[in-house]
XYZ file of C-alpha atoms in Angstrom:
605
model
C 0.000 0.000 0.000
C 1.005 3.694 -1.025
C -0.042 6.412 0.905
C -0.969 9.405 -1.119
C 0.116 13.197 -0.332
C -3.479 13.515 1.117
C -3.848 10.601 3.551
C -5.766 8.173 1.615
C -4.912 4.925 0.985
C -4.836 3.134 -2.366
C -4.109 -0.359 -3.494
C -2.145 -0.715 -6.596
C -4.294 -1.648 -9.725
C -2.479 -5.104 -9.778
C -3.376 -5.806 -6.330
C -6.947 -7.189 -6.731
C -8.784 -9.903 -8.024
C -11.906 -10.230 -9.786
C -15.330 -12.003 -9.009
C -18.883 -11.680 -11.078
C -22.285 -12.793 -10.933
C -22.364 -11.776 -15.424
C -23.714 -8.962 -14.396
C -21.591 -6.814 -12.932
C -18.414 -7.322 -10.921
C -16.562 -6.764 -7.682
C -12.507 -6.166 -7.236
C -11.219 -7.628 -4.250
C -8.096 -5.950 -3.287
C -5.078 -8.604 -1.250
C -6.385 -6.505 1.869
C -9.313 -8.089 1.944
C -10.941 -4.874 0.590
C -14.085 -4.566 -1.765
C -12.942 -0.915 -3.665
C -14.969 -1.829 -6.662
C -18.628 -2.806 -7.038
C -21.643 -0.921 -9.678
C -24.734 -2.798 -8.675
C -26.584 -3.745 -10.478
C -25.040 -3.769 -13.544
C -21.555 -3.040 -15.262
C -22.471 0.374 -15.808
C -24.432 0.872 -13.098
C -22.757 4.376 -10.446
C -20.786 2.216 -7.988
C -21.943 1.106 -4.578
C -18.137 0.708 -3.390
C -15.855 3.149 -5.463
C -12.586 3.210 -2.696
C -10.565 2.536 -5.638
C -11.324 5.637 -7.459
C -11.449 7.996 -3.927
C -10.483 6.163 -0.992
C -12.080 8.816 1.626
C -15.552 9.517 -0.473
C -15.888 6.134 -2.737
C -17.042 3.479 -0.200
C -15.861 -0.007 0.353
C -16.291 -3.027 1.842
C -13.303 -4.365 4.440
C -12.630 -7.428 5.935
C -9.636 -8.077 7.371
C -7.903 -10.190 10.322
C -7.258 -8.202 12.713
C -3.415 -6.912 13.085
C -0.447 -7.655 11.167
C -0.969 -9.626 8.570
C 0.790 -11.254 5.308
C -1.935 -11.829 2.607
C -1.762 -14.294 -0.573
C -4.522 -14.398 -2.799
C -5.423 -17.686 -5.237
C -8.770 -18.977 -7.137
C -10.515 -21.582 -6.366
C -8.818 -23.982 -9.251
C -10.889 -23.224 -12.251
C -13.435 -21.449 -10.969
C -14.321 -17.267 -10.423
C -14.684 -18.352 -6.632
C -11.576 -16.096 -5.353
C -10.030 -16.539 -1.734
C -7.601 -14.294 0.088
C -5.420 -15.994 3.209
C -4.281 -13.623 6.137
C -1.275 -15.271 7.642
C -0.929 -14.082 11.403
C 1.259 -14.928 14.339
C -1.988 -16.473 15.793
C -3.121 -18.412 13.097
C -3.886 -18.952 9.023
C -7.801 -17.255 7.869
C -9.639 -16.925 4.565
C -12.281 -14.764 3.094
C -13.970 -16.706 0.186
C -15.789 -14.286 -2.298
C -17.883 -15.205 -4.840
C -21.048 -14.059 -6.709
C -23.211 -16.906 -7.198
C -24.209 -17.735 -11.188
C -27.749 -18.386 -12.015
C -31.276 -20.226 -10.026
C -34.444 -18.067 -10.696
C -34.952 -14.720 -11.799
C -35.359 -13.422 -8.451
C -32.335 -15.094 -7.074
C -30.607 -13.348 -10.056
C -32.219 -9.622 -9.333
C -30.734 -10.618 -6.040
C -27.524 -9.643 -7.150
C -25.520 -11.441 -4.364
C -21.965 -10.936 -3.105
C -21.091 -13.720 -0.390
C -17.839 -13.081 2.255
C -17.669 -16.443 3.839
C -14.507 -16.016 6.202
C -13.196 -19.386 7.606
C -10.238 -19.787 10.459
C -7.844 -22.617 8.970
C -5.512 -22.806 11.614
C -5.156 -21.009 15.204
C -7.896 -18.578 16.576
C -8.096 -15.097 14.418
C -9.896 -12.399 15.061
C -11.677 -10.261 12.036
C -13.288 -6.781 11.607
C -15.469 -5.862 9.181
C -17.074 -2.013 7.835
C -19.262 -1.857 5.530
C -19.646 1.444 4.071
C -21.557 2.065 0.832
C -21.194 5.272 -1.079
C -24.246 5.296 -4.076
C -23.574 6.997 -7.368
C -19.816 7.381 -7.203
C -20.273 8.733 -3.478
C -22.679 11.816 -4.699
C -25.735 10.245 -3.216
C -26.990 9.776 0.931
C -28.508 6.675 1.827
C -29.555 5.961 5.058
C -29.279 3.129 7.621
C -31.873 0.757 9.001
C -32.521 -2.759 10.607
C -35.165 -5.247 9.159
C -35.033 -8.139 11.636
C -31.141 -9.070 11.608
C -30.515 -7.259 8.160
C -28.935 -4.382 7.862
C -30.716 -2.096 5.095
C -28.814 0.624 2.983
C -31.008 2.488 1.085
C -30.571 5.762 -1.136
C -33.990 6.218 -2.538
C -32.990 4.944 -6.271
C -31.007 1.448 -4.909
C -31.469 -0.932 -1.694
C -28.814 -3.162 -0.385
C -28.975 -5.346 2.261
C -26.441 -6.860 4.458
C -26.676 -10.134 6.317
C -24.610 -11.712 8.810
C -23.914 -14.333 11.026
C -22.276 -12.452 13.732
C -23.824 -9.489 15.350
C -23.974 -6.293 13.266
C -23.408 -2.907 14.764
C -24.295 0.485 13.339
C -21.808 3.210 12.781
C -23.575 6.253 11.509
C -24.955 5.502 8.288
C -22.473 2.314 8.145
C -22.305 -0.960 9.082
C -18.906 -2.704 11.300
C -18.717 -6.211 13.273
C -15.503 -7.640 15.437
C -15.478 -11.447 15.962
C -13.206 -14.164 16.328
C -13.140 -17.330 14.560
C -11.528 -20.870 16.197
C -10.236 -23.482 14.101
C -12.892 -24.658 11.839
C -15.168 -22.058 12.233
C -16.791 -19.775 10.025
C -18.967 -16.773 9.185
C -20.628 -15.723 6.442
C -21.519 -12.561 4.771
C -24.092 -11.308 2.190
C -24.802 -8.627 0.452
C -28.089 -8.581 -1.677
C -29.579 -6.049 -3.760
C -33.316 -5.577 -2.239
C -36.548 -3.724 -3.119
C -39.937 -4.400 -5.035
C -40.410 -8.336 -5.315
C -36.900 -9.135 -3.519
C -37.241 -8.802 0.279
C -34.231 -9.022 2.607
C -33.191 -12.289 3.764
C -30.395 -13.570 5.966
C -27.600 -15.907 4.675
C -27.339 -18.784 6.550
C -24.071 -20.902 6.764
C -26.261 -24.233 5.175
C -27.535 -21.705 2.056
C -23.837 -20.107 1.479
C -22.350 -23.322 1.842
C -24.968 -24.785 -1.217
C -24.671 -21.653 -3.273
C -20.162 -21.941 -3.136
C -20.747 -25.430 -4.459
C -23.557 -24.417 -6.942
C -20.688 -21.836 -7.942
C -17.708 -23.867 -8.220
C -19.802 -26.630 -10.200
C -20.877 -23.924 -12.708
C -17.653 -22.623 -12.990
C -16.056 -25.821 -13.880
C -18.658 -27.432 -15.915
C -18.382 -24.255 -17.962
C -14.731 -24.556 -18.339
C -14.313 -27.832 -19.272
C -15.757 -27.253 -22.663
C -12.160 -25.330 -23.702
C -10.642 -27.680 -26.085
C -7.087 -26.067 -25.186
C -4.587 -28.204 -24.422
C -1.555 -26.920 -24.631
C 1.670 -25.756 -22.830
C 0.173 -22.599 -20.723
C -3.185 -23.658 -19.933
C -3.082 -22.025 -16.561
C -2.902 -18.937 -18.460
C -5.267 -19.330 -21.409
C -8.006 -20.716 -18.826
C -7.528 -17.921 -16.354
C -8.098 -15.278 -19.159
C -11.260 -17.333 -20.589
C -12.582 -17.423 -17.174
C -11.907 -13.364 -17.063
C -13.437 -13.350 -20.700
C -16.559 -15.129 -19.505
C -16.632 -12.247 -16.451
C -16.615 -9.598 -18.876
C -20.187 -11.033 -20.638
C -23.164 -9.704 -19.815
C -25.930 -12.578 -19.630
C -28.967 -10.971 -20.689
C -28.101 -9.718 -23.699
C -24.844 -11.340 -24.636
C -22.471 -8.432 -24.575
C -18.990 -8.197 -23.815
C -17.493 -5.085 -22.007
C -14.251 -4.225 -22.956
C -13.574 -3.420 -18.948
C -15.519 -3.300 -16.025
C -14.002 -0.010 -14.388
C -13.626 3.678 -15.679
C -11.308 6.127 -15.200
C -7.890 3.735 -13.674
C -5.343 5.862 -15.094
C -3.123 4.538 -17.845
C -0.401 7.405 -16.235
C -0.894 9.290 -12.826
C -1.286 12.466 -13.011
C -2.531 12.594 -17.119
C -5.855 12.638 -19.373
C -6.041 9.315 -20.337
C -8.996 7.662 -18.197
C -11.801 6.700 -19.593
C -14.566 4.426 -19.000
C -14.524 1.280 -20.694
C -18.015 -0.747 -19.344
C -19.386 -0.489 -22.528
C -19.276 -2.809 -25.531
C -16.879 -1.897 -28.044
C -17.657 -3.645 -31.534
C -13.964 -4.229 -31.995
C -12.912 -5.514 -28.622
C -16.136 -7.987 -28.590
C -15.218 -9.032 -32.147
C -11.911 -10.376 -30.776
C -13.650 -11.798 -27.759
C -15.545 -13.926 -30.062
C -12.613 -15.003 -31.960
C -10.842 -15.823 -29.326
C -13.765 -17.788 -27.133
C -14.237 -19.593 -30.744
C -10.794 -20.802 -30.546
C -11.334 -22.231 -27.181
C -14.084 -24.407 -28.076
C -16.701 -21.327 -26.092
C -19.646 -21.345 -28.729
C -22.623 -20.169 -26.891
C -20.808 -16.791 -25.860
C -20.104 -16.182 -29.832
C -23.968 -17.124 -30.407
C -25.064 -14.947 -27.941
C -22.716 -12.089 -29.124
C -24.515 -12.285 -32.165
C -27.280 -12.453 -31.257
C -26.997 -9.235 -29.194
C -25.125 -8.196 -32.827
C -28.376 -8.572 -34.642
C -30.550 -7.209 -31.579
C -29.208 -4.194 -31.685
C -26.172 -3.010 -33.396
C -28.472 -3.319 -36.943
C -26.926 -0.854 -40.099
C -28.467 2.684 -39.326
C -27.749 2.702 -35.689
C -24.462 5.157 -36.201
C -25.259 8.793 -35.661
C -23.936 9.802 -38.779
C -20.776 9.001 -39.187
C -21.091 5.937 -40.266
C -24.024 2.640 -39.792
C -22.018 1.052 -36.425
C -21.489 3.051 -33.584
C -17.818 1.979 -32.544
C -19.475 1.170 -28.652
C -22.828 0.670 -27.335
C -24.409 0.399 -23.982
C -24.821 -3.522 -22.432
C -28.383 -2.984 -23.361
C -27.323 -1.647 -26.803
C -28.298 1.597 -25.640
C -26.751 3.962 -28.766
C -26.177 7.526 -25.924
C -23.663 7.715 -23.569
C -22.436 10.849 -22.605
C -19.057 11.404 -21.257
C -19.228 13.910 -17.981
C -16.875 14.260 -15.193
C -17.414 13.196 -11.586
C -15.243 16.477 -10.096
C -16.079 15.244 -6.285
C -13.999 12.076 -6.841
C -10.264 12.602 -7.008
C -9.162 9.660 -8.817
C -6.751 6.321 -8.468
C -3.521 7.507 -6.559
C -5.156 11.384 -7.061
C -5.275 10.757 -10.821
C -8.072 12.701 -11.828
C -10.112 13.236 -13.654
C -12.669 10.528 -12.942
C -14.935 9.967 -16.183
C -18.580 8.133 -16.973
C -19.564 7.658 -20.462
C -17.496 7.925 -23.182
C -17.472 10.458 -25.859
C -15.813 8.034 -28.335
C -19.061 6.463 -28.892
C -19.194 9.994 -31.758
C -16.240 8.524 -33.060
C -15.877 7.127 -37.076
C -13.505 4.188 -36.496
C -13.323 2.416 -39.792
C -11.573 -0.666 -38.317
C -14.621 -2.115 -36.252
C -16.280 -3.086 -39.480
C -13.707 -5.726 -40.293
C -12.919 -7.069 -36.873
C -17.271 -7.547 -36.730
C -17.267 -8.938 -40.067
C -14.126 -11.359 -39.497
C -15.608 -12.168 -36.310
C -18.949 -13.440 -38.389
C -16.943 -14.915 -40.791
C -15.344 -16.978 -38.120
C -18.659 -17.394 -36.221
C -20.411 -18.963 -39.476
C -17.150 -21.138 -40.313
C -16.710 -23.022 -36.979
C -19.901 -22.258 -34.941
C -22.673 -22.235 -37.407
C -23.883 -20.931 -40.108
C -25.597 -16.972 -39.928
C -28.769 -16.545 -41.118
C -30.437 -14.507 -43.725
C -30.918 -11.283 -42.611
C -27.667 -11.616 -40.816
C -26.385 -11.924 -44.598
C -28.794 -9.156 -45.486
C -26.509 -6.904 -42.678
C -23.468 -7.824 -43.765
C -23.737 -7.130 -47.233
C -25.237 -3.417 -46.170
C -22.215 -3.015 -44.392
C -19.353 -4.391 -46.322
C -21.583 -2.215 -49.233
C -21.123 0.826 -46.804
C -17.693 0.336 -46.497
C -16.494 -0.128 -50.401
C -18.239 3.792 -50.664
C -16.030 4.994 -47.706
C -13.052 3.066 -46.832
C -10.431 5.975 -47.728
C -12.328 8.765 -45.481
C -9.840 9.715 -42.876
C -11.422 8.345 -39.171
C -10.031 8.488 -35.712
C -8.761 5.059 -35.746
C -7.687 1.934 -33.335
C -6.239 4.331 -30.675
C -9.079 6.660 -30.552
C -7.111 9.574 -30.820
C -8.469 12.863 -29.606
C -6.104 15.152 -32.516
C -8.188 14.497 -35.472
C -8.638 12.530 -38.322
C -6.208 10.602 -40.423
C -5.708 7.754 -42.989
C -4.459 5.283 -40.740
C -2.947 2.613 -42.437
C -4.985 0.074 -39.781
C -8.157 1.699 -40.670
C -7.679 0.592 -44.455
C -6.180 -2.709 -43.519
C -9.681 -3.667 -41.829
C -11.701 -2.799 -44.544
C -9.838 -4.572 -46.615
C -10.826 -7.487 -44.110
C -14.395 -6.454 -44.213
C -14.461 -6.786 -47.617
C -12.250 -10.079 -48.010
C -14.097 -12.643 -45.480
C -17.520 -11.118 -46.844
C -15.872 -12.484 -50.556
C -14.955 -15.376 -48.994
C -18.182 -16.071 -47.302
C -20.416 -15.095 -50.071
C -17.961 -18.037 -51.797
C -18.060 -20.744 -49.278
C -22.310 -20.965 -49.037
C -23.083 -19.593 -52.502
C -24.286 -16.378 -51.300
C -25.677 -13.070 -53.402
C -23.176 -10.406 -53.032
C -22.095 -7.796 -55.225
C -18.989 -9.902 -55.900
C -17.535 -7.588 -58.617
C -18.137 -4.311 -56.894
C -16.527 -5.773 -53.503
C -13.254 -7.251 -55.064
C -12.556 -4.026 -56.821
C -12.317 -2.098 -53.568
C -10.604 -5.379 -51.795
C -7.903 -4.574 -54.379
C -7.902 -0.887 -54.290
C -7.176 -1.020 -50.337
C -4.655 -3.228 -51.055
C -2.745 -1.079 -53.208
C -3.766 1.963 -51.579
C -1.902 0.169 -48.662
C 0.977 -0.805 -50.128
C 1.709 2.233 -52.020
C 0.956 4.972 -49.712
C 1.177 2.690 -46.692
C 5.003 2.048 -46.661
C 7.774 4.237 -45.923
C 10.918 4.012 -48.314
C 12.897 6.102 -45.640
C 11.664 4.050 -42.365
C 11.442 0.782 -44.570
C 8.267 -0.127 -42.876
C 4.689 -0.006 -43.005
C 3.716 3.227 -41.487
C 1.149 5.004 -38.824
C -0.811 6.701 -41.869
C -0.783 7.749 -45.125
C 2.642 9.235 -46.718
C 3.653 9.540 -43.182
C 6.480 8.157 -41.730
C 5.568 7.509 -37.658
C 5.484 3.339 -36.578
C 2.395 1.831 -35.110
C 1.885 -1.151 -33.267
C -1.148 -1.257 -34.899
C 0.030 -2.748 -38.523
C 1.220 -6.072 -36.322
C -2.044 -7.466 -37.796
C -1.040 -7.066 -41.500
C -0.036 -10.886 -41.606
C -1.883 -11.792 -38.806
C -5.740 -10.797 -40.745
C -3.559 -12.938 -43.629
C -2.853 -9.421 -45.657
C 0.389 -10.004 -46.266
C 2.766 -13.061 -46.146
C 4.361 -13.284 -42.981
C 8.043 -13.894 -44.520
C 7.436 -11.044 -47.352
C 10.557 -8.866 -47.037
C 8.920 -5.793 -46.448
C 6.831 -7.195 -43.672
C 10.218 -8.430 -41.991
C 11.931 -5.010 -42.560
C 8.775 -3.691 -40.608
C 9.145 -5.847 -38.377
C 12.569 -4.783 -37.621
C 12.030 -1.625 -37.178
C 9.184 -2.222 -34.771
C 11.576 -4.116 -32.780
C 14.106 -1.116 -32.676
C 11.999 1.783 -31.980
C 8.862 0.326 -30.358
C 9.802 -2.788 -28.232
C 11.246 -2.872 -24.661
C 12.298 -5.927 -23.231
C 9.290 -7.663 -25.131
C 6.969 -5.244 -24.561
C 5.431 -3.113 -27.032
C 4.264 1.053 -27.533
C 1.518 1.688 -29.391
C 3.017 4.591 -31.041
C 5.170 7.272 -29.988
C 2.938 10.441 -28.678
C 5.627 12.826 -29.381
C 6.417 11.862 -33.189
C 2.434 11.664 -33.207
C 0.429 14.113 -31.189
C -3.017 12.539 -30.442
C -4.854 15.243 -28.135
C -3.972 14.268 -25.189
C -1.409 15.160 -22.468
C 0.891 12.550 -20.560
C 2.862 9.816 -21.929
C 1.826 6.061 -21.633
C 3.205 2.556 -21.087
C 3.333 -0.289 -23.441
C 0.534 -1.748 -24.623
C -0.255 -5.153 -23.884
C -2.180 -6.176 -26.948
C 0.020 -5.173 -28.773
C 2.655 -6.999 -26.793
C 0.834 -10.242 -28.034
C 0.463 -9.220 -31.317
C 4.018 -8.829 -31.313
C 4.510 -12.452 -30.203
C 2.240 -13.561 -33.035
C 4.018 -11.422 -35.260
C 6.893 -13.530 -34.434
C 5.699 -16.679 -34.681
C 4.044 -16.649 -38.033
C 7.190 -15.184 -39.630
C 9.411 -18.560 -38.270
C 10.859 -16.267 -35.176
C 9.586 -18.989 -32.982
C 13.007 -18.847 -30.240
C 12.091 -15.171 -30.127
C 8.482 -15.427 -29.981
C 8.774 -17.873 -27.090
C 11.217 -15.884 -25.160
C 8.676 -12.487 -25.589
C 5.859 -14.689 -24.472
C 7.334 -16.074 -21.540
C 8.522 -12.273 -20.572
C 5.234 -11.295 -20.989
C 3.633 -13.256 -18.631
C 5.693 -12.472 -15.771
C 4.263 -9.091 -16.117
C 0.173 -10.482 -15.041
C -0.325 -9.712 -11.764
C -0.650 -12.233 -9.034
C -3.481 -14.510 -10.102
C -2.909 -14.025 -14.054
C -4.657 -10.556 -14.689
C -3.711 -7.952 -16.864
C -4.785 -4.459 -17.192
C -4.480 -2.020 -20.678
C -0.845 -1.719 -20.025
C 2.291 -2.036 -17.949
C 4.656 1.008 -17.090
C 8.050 1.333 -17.274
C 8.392 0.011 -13.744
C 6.496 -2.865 -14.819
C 3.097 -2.115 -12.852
C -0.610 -2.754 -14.438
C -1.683 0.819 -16.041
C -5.472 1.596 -17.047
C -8.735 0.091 -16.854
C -8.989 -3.651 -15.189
C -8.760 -6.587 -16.190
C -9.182 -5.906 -20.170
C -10.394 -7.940 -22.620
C -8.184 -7.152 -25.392
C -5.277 -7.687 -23.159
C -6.862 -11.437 -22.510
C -7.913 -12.296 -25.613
C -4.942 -11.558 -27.525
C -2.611 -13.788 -24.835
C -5.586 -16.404 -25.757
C -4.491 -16.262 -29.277
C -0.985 -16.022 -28.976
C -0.501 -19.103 -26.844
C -2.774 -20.925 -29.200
C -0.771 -20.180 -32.037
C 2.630 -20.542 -30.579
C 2.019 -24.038 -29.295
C 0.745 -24.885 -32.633
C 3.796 -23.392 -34.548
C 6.366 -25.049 -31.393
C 4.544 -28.694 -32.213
């Protein structure tokens, strides 16, 4: 733990953990601490927002009491996490967990279960419960129903059950006890109002519902077909994948916090609980890989709900984000009473971006279908109907300039990625329309396939750099055009692919880790520097592999992964001191060490 110049208290990003009901989630720092929670969804305001202000954000602790070493594991392949406190009287744990399904008003519930067991010795524990509703800007007050302890701030209820006794403090909620060998306690916290009444948590009922949990974990998880050399790994990030999904409609959030800075003391936090087109896209490809084909049907299925051609608001027919609900307005604003991760303000809901034209989305959706109807099954009609309106839309404006993959706040460019994705768009449509004998404007669409592609390689490459460039007749790298041979563009071994390649490695790799672009040679709106990026990190790895660099590839991979944090998590990136940077955990970060581990152990054998 830091202490910051004004007396609060922060955890780093690293330090937590993750648990999730696919509805919204909870981080659970190594102290025990609950800094994180929007009930009852994603994007709900947070409940407990310590992370974000540690004095006005509200949390939930639970904690031996005293000095204390803490480790924290999951429950082997499950979302069931438990965090040890190692005393000099004895070993405790606090399981957490959000339990996964039973009936709909079980799942309006919302649940969060603390069950603290003593392992060894005799411990004692504190607790303090102290909600904070809509980012802290809202009162609640405090009353007893029975045994339950009732938070309630006119819009949301939440009550608290316990078995030990619960003791007001003001408008919060703190218990002492002490726990013998063997013994246990339990803790609940239920969302409560209209048809859901409060109702205590017995030890039989959370004992049933961390069983019902584990099961469903692992029955889920034992569909992955992977097999190979880092399973730990790849499993750990599909189980974070599967966290990031939002059950009732099938979305995928890119990551469920806003505003964890990707550098202290800059602009760049943002919130990312929304569902970006591109990051989802990848999601899919990557839970296809696996074997995970009910999250890609329900992804498209939330795809043909409600992210139809038309929805855009004028730049273009695909918003590049949309709410869980598919909701097309979200309005960045910025919550000035909260001072931010560390002091890192400012703290940010919604996301302006959403007004973005990002050209790129189109192809990673469109590969993403391609791949859905290759392996999973095949799409439908007016699925086809939506593609063809889009890949139509994008042969009459692929060489617009656009914002691009980075999301940059300086303007529009030709990026060189932008073009490269519509040339995807455009090519697995072909190849569709191909495969199943499908109408398509074939002639039209291969004409602008093979404009991009010389558009690409003409204006795309830099004579003086000899690489593959940022954007058009420019001369500034980007980590970006690592998926030129991965999206099968160009051959991996082409010579001017490996001369890019080198000069990626010089200028944008440290010690296997990987800038998006330099900010300085590229000004994109926005003040502070970054760290690497880990996507691109894997992308690099991929990079390797598939041009026969497989002792190299190996070697970045392994590096890599000594930068997750203590139970395999990764945030947006890693600074130069090698700590987790931005929102967390992210799903690009996740699915792209999915990939690259899958396609390194092929290419190793």
């Amino acid at each position: 733990m830091t202490e910051t110049s004004g007396g609060a208290r922060y955890l780093r990003i690293s330090e937590h953990g993750l648990i999730g009901d696919l509805r919204s989630v909870a981080l659970v720092g190594t102290d025990g601490t609950i800094d994180w929670y929007c009930c009852p969804n994603f994007d709900a305001p947070s409940v407990f927002g310590s992370i974000l202000d540690a004095e006005h954000g509200g949390r939930f602790e639970l904690a031996a009491v005293g000095a204390a070493r803490t480790k924290q594991f999951y429950f082997p392949d499950t979302n069931v996490l438990i965090t040890r406190f190692f005393t000099e009287v004895g070993v405790g744990e606090v399981q957490d967990f959000m339990p996964v399904g039973g009936g709909p008003a079980e799942t309006e519930r919302h649940r969060l279960i603390r069950r603290v067991v003593c392992v060894r010795g005799s411990i004692p524990f504190r607790v303090r419960v102290a909600p904070r509703f809509d980012y802290g800007a809202r009162e609640h007050t405090l009353r007893f129903v029975g045994d339950v302890a009732v938070f309630d701030s006119g819009e949301l209820s939440l009550g608290l059950t316990a078995t030990v006794p619960l003791e007001a403090e003001g408008r919060d909620v703190r218990a002492e006890f002490k726990l013998a060998e063997g013994e246990s306690s339990v803790f609940a916290l239920d969302q409560v109002g209209g048809e859901v009444s409060p109702r205590r948590c017995a030890r039989t009922e959370a004992d049933e519902q961390f069983s019902a949990t584990v099961a469903y974990w692992r029955r889920w998880l034992s569909a992955s077909k992977y097999r190979g050399r880092w399973r730990e790994m790849v499993h750990r990030s599909a189980l974070t994948l599967k966290l990031l999904t939002y059950a009732p409609t099938g979305a995928i959030v890119a990551a469920p916090t806003t505003s964890l800075p990707e550098m202290f003391g800059g602009d760049r936090n943002w919130d990312y609980r929304y569902v970006w087109v591109r990051d989802a896209a990848f999601c899919v490809y990557a839970l296809l890989r696996l074997g995970f084909h009910g999250e890609a049907e329900a992804f498209m299925k939330f795809v043909t709900r409600h992210i139809s051609p038309g929805d855009g608001k004028g730049s273009g027919p695909l918003q590049i984000m949309y709410g869980i609900d598919g909701r097309t307005d979200l309005p960045e604003r910025e919550l000035a009473h909260l001072e931010g991760h560390f002091g890192s303000a400012p703290v940010r809901v919604g996301n302006a971006a959403a007004d973005q034209l990002q050209l790129d989305i189109y192809g990673a959706l469109i590969d993403s279908i391609y791949l859905y109807d290759k392996w999973a099954q095949p799409i439908s009609s007016d699925q086809w109907d939506d593609v063809c309106a889009l890949v139509d839309w994008v042969c009459g404006h692929w060489d617009q300039p656009d914002e691009g993959i980075w999301e940059t706040r300086g303007g529009r460019r030709n990026f060189l990625y932008s073009r490269l994705m519509c040339w995807v768009a455009i090519e697995r449509a072909i190849r569709m329309a191909n495969r199943r004998g499908l109408p398509a404007d074939l002639m039209r669409w291969r004409e602008c396939r093979d404009a991009i592609y010389r558009r690409i390689m003409s204006r795309g490459w830099s004579e003086r750099r000899g690489a593959f460039v940022q954007h058009e007749d420019g001369d500034v790298l980007d980590a970006a055009v690592l998926m030129m041979p991965l999206s099968k563009f160009i051959a991996p071994t082409d010579p001017k692919w490996l001369s890019t390649l080198d000069a990626l490695t010089k200028d944008l790799v440290s010690d296997s880790l990987v800038y998006r672009y330099d900010p300085v040679a590229s000004p994109d709106g926005l003040r502070g520097d970054e760290g690497t990026f880990s996507i691109c990190s894997f992308w690099y790895v991929e990079a390797l592999v598939h041009a026969g660099r497989l002792d190299e590839a190996r070697l970045a991979f392994e590096k890599m992964l000594t930068y997750a944090n203590h139970l395999g998590l990764y945030a947006e990136e890693i600074s130069h001191t090698g700590e987790q940077q931005g929102n967390f955990p992210q799903a690009f970060t996740h699915l792209a060490l999915i990939s690259a581990a899958f396609n390194l152990d092929k290419a190793l054998g």
